[in-house]
XYZ file of C-alpha atoms in Angstrom:
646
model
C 44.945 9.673 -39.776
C 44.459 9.179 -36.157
C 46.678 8.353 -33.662
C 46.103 5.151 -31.813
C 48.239 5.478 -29.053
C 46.971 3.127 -25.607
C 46.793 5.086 -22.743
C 49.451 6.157 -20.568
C 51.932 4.468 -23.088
C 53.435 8.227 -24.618
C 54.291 9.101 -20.744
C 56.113 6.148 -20.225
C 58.100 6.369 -23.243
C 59.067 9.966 -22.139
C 59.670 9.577 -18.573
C 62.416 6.388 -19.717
C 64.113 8.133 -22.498
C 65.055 10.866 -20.049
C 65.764 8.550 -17.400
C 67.958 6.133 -19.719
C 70.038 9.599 -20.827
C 70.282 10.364 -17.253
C 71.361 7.038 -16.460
C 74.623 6.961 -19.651
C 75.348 10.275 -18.593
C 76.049 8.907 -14.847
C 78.320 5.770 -16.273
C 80.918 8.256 -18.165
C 81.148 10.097 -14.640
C 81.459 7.381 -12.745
C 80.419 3.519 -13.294
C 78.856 3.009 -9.815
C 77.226 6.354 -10.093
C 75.309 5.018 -13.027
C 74.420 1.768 -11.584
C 72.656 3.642 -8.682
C 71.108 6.261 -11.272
C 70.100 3.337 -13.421
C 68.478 1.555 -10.216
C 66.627 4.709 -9.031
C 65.700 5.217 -12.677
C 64.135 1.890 -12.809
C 62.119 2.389 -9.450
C 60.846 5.652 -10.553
C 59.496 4.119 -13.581
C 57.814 1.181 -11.946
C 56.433 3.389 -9.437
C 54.971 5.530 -11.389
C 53.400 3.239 -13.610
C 51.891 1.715 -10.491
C 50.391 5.292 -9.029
C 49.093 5.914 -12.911
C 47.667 2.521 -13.082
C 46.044 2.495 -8.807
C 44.565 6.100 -10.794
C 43.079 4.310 -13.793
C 41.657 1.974 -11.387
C 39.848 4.159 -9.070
C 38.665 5.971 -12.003
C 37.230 2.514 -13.432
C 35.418 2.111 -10.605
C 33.897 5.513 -9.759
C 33.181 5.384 -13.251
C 31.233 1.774 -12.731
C 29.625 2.872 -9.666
C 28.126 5.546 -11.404
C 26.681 3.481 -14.076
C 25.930 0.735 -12.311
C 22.544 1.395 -11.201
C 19.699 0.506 -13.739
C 17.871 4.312 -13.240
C 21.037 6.217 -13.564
C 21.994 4.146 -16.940
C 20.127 4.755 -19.769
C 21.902 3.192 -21.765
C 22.272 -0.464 -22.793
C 26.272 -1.878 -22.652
C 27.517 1.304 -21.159
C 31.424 0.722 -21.607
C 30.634 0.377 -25.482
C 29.429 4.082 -25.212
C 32.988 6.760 -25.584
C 33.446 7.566 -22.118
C 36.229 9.911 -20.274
C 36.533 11.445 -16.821
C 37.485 14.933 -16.808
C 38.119 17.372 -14.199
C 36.726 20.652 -13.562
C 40.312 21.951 -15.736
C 39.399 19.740 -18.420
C 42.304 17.135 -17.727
C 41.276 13.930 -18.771
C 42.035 11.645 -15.450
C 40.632 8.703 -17.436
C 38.804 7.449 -20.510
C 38.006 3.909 -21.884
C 38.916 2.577 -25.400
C 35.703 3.723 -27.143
C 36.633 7.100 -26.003
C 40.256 6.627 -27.082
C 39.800 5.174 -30.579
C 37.283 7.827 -31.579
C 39.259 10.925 -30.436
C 42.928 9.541 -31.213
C 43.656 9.668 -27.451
C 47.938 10.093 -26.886
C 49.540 13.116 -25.555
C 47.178 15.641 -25.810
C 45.029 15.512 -22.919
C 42.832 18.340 -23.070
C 38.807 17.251 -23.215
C 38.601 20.582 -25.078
C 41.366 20.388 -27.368
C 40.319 16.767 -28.077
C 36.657 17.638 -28.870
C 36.022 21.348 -28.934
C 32.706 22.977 -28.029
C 32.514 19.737 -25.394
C 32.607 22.461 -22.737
C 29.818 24.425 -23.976
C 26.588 24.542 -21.413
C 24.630 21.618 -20.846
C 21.843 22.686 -22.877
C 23.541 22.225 -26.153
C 24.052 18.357 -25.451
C 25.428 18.012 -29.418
C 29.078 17.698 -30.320
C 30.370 16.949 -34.073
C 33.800 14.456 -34.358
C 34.445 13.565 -37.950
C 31.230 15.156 -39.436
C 29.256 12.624 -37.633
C 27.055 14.276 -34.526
C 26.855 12.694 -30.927
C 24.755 13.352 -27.907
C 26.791 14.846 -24.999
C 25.442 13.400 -21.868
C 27.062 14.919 -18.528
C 27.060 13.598 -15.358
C 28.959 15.433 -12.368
C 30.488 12.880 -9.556
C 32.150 13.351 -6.611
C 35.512 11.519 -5.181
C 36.721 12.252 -1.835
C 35.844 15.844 -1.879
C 36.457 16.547 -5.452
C 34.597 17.397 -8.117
C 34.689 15.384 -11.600
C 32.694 15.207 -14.946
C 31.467 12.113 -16.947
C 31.400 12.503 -20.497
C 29.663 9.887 -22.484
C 28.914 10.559 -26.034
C 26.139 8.619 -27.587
C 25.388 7.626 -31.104
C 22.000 8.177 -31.074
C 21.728 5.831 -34.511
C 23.037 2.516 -32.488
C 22.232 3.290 -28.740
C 19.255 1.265 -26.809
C 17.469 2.591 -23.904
C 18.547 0.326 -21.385
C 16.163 1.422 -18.626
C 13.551 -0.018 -20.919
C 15.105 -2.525 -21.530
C 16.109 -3.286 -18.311
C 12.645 -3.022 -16.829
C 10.799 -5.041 -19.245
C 12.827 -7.774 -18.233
C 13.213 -7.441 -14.512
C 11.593 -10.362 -12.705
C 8.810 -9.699 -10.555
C 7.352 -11.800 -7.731
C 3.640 -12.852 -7.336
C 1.797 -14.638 -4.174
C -0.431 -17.144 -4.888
C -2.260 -18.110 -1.375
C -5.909 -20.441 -1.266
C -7.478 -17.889 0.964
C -9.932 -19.972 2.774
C -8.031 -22.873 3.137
C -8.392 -23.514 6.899
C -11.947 -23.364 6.081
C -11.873 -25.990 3.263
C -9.826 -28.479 5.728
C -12.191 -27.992 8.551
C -14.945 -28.736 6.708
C -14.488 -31.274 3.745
C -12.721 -34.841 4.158
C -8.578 -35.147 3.602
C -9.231 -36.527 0.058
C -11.537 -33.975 -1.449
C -9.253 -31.472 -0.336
C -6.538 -32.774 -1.639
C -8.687 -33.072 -4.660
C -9.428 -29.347 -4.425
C -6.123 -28.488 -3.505
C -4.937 -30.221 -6.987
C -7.076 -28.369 -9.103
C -6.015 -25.425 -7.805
C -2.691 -26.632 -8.393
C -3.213 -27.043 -11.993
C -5.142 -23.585 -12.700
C -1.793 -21.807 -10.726
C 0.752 -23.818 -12.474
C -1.188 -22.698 -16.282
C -1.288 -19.020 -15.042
C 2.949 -19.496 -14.760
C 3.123 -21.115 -18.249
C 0.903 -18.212 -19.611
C 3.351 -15.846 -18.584
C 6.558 -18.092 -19.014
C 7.559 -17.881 -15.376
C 8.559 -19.858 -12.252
C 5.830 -21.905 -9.769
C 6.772 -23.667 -6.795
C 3.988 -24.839 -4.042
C 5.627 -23.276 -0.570
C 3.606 -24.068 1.853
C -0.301 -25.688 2.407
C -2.640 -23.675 -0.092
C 0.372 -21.066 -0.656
C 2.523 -20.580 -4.186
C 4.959 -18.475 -5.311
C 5.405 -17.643 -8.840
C 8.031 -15.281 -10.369
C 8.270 -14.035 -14.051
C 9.337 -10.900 -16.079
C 7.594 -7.868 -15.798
C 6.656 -7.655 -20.188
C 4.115 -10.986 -19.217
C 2.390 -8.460 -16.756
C -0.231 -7.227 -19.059
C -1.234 -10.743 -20.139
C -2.910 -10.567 -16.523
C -4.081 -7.521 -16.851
C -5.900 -7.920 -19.994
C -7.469 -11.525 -18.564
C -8.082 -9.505 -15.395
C -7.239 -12.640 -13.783
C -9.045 -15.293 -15.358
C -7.650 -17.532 -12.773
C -9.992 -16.002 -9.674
C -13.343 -17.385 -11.713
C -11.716 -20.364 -12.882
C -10.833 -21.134 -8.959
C -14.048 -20.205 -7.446
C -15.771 -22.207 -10.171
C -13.932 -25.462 -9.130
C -17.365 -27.875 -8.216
C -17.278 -28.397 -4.123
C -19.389 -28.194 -1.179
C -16.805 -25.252 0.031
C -15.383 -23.750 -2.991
C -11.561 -22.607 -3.083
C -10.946 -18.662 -3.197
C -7.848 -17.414 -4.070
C -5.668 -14.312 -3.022
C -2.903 -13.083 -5.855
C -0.166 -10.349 -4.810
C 1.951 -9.247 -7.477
C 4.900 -6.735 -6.482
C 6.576 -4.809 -9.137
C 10.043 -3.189 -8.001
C 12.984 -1.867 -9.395
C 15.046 -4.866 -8.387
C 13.659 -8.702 -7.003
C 14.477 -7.833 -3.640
C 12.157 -4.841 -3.415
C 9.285 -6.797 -5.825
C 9.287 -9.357 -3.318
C 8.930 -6.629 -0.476
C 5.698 -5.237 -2.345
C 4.563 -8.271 -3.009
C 4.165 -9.617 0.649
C 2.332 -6.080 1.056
C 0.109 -6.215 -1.801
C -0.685 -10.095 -0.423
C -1.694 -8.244 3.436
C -3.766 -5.862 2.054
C -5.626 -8.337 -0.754
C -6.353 -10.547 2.732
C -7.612 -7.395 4.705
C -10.048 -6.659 1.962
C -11.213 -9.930 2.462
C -9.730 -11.787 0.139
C -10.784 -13.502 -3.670
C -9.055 -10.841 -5.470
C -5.745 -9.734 -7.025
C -3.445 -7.167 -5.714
C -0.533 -5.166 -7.588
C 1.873 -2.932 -6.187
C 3.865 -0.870 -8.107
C 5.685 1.805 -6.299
C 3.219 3.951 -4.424
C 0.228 2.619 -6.197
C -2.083 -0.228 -6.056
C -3.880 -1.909 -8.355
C -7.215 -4.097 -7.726
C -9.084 -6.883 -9.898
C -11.494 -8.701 -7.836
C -12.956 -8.941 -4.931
C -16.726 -8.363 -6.258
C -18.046 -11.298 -4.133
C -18.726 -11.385 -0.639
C -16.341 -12.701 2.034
C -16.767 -16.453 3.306
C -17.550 -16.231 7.146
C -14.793 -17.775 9.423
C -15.711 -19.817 12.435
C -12.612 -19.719 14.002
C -12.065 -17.544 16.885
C -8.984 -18.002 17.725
C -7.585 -14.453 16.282
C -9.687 -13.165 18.692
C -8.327 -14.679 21.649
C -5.066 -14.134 20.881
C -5.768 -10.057 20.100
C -8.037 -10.096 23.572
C -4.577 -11.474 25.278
C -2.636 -8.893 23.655
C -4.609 -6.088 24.207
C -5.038 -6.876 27.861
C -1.012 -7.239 28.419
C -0.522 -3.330 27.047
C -3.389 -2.057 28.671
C -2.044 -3.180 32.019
C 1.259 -1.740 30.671
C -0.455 1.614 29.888
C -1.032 4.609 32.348
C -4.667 5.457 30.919
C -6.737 4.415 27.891
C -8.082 6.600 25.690
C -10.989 5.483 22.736
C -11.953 7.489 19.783
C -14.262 6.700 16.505
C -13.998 8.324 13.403
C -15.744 11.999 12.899
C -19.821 11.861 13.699
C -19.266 8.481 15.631
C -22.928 6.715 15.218
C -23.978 3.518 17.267
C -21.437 0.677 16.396
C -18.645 3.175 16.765
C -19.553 4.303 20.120
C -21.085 0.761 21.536
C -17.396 -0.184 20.402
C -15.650 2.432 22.231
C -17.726 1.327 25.196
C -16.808 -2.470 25.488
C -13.325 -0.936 25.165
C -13.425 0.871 27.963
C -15.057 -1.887 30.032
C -11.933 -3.461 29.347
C -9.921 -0.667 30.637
C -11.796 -0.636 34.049
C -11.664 -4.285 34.505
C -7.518 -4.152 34.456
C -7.613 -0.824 36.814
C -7.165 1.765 34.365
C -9.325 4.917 34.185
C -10.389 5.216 30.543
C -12.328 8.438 28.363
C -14.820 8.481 25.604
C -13.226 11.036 22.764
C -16.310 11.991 20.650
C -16.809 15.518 19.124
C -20.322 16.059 16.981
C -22.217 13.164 17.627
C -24.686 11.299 14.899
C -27.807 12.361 15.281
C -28.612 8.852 15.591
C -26.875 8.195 18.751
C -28.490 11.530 21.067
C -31.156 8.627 23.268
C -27.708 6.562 23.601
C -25.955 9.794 24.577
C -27.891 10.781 27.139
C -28.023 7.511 29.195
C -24.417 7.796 28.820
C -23.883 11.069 30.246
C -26.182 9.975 33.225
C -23.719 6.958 33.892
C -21.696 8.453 37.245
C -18.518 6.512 35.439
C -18.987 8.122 32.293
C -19.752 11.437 34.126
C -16.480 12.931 33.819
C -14.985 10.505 31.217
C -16.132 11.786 27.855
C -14.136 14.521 25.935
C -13.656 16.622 23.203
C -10.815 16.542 21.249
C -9.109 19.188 22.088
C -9.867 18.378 25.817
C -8.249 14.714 24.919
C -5.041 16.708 23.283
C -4.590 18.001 26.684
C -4.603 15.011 29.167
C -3.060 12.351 26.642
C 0.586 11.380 27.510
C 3.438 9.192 25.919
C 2.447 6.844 28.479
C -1.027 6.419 27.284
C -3.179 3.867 25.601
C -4.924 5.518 22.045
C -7.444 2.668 20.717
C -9.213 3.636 17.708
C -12.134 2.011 16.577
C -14.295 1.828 13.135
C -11.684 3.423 11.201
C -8.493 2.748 9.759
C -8.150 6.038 8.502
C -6.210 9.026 10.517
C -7.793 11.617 8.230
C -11.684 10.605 9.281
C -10.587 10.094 12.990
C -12.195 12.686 15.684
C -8.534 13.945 16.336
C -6.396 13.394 14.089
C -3.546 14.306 16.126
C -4.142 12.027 19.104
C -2.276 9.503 16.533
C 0.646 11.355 17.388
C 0.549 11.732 20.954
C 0.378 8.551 22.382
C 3.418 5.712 22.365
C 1.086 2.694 22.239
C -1.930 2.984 19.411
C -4.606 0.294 18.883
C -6.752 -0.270 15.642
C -9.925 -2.348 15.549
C -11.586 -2.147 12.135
C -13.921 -4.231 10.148
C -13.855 -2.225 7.005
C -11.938 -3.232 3.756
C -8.958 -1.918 3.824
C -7.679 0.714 1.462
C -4.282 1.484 -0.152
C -4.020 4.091 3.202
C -4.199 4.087 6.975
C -3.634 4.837 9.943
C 0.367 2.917 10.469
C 2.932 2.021 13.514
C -0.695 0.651 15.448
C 1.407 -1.787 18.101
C -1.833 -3.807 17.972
C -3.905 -4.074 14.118
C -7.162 -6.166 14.687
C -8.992 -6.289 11.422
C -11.543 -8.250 10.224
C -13.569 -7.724 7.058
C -15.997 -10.856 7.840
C -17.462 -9.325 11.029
C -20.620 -7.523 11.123
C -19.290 -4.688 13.041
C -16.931 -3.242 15.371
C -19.231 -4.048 17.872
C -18.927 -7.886 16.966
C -15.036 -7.827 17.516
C -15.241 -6.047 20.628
C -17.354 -8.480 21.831
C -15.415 -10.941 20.905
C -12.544 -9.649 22.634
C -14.646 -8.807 26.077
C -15.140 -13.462 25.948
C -11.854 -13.888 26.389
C -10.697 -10.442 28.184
C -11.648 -11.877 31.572
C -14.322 -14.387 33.131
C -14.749 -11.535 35.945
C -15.481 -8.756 33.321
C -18.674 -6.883 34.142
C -19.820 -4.406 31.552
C -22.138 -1.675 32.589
C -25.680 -2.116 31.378
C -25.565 0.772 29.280
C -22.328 -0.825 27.425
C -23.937 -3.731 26.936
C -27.049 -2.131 25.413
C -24.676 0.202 23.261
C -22.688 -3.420 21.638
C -26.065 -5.095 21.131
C -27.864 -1.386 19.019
C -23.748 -1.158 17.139
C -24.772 -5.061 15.976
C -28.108 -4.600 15.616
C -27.780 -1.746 13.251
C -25.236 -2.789 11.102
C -27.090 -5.829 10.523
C -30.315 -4.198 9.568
C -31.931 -6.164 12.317
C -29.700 -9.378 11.839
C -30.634 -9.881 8.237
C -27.335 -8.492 6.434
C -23.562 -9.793 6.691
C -24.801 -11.605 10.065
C -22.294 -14.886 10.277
C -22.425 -17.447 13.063
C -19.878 -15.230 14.974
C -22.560 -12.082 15.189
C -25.649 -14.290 16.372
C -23.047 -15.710 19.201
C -21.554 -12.197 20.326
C -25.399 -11.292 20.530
C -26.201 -14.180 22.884
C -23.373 -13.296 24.753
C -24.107 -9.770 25.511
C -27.860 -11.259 26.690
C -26.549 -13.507 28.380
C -24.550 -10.634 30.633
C -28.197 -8.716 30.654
C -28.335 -6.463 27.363
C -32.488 -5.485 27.286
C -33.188 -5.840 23.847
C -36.181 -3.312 24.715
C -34.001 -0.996 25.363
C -32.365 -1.338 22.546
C -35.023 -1.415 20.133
C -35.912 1.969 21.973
C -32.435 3.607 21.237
C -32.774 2.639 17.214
C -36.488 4.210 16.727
C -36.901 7.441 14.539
C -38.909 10.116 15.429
C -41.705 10.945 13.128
C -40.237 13.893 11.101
C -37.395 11.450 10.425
C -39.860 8.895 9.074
C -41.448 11.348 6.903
C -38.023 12.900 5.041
C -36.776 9.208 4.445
C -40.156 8.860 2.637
C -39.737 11.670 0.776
C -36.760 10.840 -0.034
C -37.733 6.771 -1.667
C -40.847 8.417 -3.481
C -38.406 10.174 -5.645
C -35.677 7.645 -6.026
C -34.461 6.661 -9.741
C -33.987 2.868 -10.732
C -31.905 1.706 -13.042
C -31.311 -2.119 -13.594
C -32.028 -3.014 -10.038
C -29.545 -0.214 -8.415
C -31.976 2.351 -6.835
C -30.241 6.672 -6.966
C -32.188 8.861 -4.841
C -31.204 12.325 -4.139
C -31.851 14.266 -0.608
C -33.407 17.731 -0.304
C -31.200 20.288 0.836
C -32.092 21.956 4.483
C -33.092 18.702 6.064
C -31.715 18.092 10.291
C -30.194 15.077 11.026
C -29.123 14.687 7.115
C -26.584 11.817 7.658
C -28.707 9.696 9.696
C -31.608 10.382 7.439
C -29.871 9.484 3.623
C -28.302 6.358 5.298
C -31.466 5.094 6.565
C -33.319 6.368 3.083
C -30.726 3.723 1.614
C -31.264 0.921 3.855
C -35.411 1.302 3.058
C -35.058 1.319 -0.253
C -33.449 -1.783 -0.428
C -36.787 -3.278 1.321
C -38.504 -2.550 -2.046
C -39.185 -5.647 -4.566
C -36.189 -5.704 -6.815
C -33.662 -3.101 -6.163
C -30.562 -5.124 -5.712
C -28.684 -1.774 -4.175
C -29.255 1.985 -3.398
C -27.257 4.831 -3.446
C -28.584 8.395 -1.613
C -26.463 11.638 -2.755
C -26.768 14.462 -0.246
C -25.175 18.206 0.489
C -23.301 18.186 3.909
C -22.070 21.917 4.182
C -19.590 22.369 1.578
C -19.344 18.109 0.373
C -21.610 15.993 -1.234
C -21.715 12.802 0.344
C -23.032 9.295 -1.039
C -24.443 6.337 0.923
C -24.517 3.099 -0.744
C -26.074 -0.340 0.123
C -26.134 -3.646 -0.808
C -28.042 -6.953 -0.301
C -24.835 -8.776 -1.603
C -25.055 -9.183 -5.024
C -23.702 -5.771 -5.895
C -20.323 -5.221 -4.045
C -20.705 -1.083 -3.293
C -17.518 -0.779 -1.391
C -16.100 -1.604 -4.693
C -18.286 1.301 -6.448
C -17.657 4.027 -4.037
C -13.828 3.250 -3.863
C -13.431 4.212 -7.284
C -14.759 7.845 -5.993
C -12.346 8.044 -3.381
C -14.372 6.248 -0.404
C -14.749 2.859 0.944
C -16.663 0.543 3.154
C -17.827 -2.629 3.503
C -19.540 -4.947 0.364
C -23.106 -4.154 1.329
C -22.638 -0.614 2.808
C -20.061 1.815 1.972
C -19.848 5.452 1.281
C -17.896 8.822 0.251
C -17.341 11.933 0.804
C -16.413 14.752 -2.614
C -15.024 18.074 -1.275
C -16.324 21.074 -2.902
C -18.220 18.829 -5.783
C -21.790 19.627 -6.908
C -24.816 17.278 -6.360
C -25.752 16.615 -10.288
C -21.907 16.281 -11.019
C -22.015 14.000 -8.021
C -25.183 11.999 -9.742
C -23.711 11.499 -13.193
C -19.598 10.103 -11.813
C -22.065 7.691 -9.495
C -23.561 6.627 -12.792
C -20.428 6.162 -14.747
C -18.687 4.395 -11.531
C -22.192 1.780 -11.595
C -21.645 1.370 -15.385
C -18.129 0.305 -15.296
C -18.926 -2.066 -12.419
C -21.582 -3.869 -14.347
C -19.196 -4.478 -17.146
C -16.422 -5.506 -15.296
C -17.653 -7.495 -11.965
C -21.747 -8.232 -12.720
C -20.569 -10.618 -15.323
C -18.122 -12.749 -13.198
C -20.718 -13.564 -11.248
């Protein structure tokens, strides 16, 4: 039979006893001498019951501490569990009444002699009391300096994985935002859209009963919704039902939503992801649902093409800003990603008109040129400001200070900049992108201007020249340059052109752009024509999505497959074209799009990215007909998943 003795009580009893007896043996001496022994007898004993019990404390709440966070607790209703704090001796400093009931805890205080074999190396993590086995789980803490075990032995027929547990309960926070909603109230009357703005109301408010959670309306179009992570998966499987449902809502301007889900390890941090997931679902324009979950993002979505925005105010305010740290700035510096063609470069250019019209001297960083861009080059080059104003990379590394300006331009990504490390040197960086944005890029930009609804780069630059300064004079050649960036881009103002590109382009006229010229700097030279032919004769089509494959040996290989793509889609009934080539040691694929087929969304599930109607990627090391058949399987499982949304 067990003893079941409460803790500290055995102590107590002793430490008395021998006081008491100390105490008698005082009053047959002397009676005063045993009232004083008797008073010091009783202040030892209260004092020591208070240092044991300020120990027991401390103990509870190291103990606590330790247990108190969800991924360090595996187990549900920890203090349930037999648990004792031992030090590195094996003196038991404390133990709770599990512990103490199971092991007949009194004056014995030896974690060994209590439970032999405890001791034994981690590895064997089984321990026998009674006949019945436990699981030994160890964890070492440290107090003040000192090292000290945690014993918890677990009955592996009655325990419950808390962590589990605890995270298929934990409440996670979703965004719920009517993307275009500026949009909707510029252009249909007050009571249609509060019509709209009701039905949109109900389809959110169903989505939170599906999943049992909370739905408040915040703000104008905006929602907030919060439920337990276990409901997650209804979403997944419905792949968010709710975006058709939205879009489908009958209207002149129809509603699109954005959804940003954030899944943490407590509400605080899900609501941190969350407003992340919700910035990157608008930077990839929007109409799609966004789920972040630690590192990793999830996307369900976004198959249909961006509405175009009218507004320009964004730009004015970005044209401001970049003005007041340019003039803050010692000199500017502008660089493209790797193999810069026209709208990268005509970009860079407007930038540095802006640099010259606030006094600063600004350089051209461009190593390894498209082949596409060598007419545009040379007028460059023959510019006296330009003379001494373009350089390499490594030439770049070696003028660029702290006190410089870095702007990068038709990139978000560090990895496909010219030089890389530029990012690095610089105190004030600048991004101006029109891609969709991945789950990756270039961060700690003091100035972010993106904008997947504009044509180009080129567009946005121009943009920011209108309101940069009434007095700004671009150089012919700059102007050109912005007008061949749009021009291309748009396939001759026929793809992804908005009301925005057609006025940039009238602007740049207006300041004397020759479109003569510019036609000029886009022609091909006549072996060009021929390999793009080549290449369409022998192009495979399969449901309206043309795959053509580039010989090996060609010049000028990237401007040739992305121009082989952009004339196949001039055929009768390809909907999009994709042209696999060798560039040294990667394959690359080109995709385009007339809009119904979304490739950014294709080639981003290779590891590359874009825009909806043109996007590419780039596979290290991989082999073309590899290359052919994970296109094929990535165009498969977009036709099941997006082609039938619509």
């Amino acid at each position: 039979m067990k003893k079941r003795v409460r803790f500290l009580t055995t102590d107590v009893i002793c430490l008395s006893g021998a006081l008491g007896a100390a105490a008698v043996l005082a009053f047959f001496v002397d009676y005063r001498l045993g009232i004083a022994v008797l008073l010091a007898a009783l202040l030892l004993i209260v004092l020591y019951v208070l240092l044991v019990t300020l120990r027991r404390i401390r103990c509870q709440q190291l103990v606590m501490k330790a247990l108190s966070e969800p991924e360090k607790s595996t187990y549900l209703n920890t203090m349930a569990i037999p648990t004792a704090l031992v030090t590195p001796s094996g003196s038991v400093k404390w133990a709770n009444l599990t512990f103490r009931n199971l092991v007949g805890f009194g004056a014995m205080r030896n974690i060994e002699r209590m439970i032999p074999g405890i001791s034994k190396p981690d590895k064997d993590k089984k321990v026998v009391i009674d006949g019945k086995a436990y699981k030994k789980e160890l964890t070492v803490l440290h107090n003040r300096g000192r090292e000290l075990f945690l014993y918890r032995l677990i009955d592996p027929e009655n325990s419950v994985e808390a962590k589990k547990l605890y995270q298929h309960f934990l409440p996670i926070v979703c965004h719920v935002l009517i993307d275009n909603y500026d949009e909707l109230a510029a252009e249909v009357q007050q009571t249609e859209l509060t019509e709209l703005v009701a039905a949109v109301d109900r389809r959110v408010a169903a989505m939170a009963k599906s999943v049992s959670g909370y739905f408040a309306r915040v703000d104008r179009g905006r929602y907030l919704c919060v439920f337990e992570r276990r409901y997650l998966s209804t979403l997944r499987n419905t792949r968010f039902g709710i975006l058709d449902e939205v879009r489908q809502i009958k209207s002149v301007y129809s509603p699109t939503l954005s959804i940003a889900i954030g899944v943490g390890d407590t509400l605080e941090q899900s609501g941190d992801y969350a407003g992340k997931a919700l910035e990157l679902a608008l930077s990839r324009g929007g109409d799609q649902a966004v789920i972040k979950q630690g590192d990793q993002f999830s996307f369900f979505g976004g198959a249909t093409r961006t509405v175009f925005r009218r507004s320009k105010v964004k730009s004015r305010m970005i044209s401001h800003a970049l003005r007041n740290l340019m003039e803050q700035c010692s000199d500017v510096f502008v660089m493209g990603h790797e193999t810069p063609d026209l709208d990268c470069i005509g970009a860079s250019m407007g930038i540095c008109a802006c640099a010259r019209h606030v006094g600063k001297k600004a350089y051209l960083v461009i190593d390894n040129p498209n082949p596409s861009i060598e007419l545009l080059m040379e007028r460059i080059r023959s510019t006296d400001v330009y003379a001494s104003s373009i350089l390499s990379g490594q030439e770049a590394a070696m003028r660029i200070s702290p006190s410089s300006m870095l702007v990068v331009v038709d990139t978000q990504l560090a990895d496909f900049t010219v030089a890389p490390r530029l990012l690095e040197m610089a105190d004030t960086l600048v991004v101006i992108d029109h891609h969709i944005r991945g789950t990756s890029g270039i961060e700690n930009a003091a100035l972010f201007y993106h904008d997947t609804n504009a044509s180009s780069v080129c567009e946005l630059v121009t943009e920011l020249m209108q309101y940069f300064g009434d007095d700004l004079k671009p150089l012919p050649v700059e102007l050109e340059a912005l007008l061949c960036g749009i021009t291309l881009d748009t396939k001759g103002f026929s793809f992804n052109t908005g009301v925005r590109t057609f006025e940039a382009a009238s602007y740049l006229r207006r300041l004397g752009a020759d479109t003569t010229v510019t036609r000029q700097l886009v022609q091909d030279d006549f072996n060009t024509f021929l390999a793009k032919t080549e290449i369409v004769k022998n192009a495979e089509i399969m449901g309206g999505v043309a795959i053509a494959v580039c010989p090996e040996g060609l010049s000028k290989t990237s401007l040739i497959v992305a121009q082989a793509a952009d004339a196949l889609l001039t055929i009768r009934g390809i909907i999009a074209s994709f042209v696999v080539s060798r560039v040294d040691d990667n394959v690359v694929i080109s995709g385009r799009s007339l809009g119904e087929v979304n490739v950014q969304l294709i080639l981003e599930s290779m590891g590359g990215g874009g825009h909806a109607t043109v996007a590419a990627v780039k596979l290290p090391g991989a082999d073309v007909v590899e290359a052919v058949t994970q296109l094929k399987e990535a165009i498969n499982k977009y036709t099941k998943e997006y082609m039938k949304e619509g």
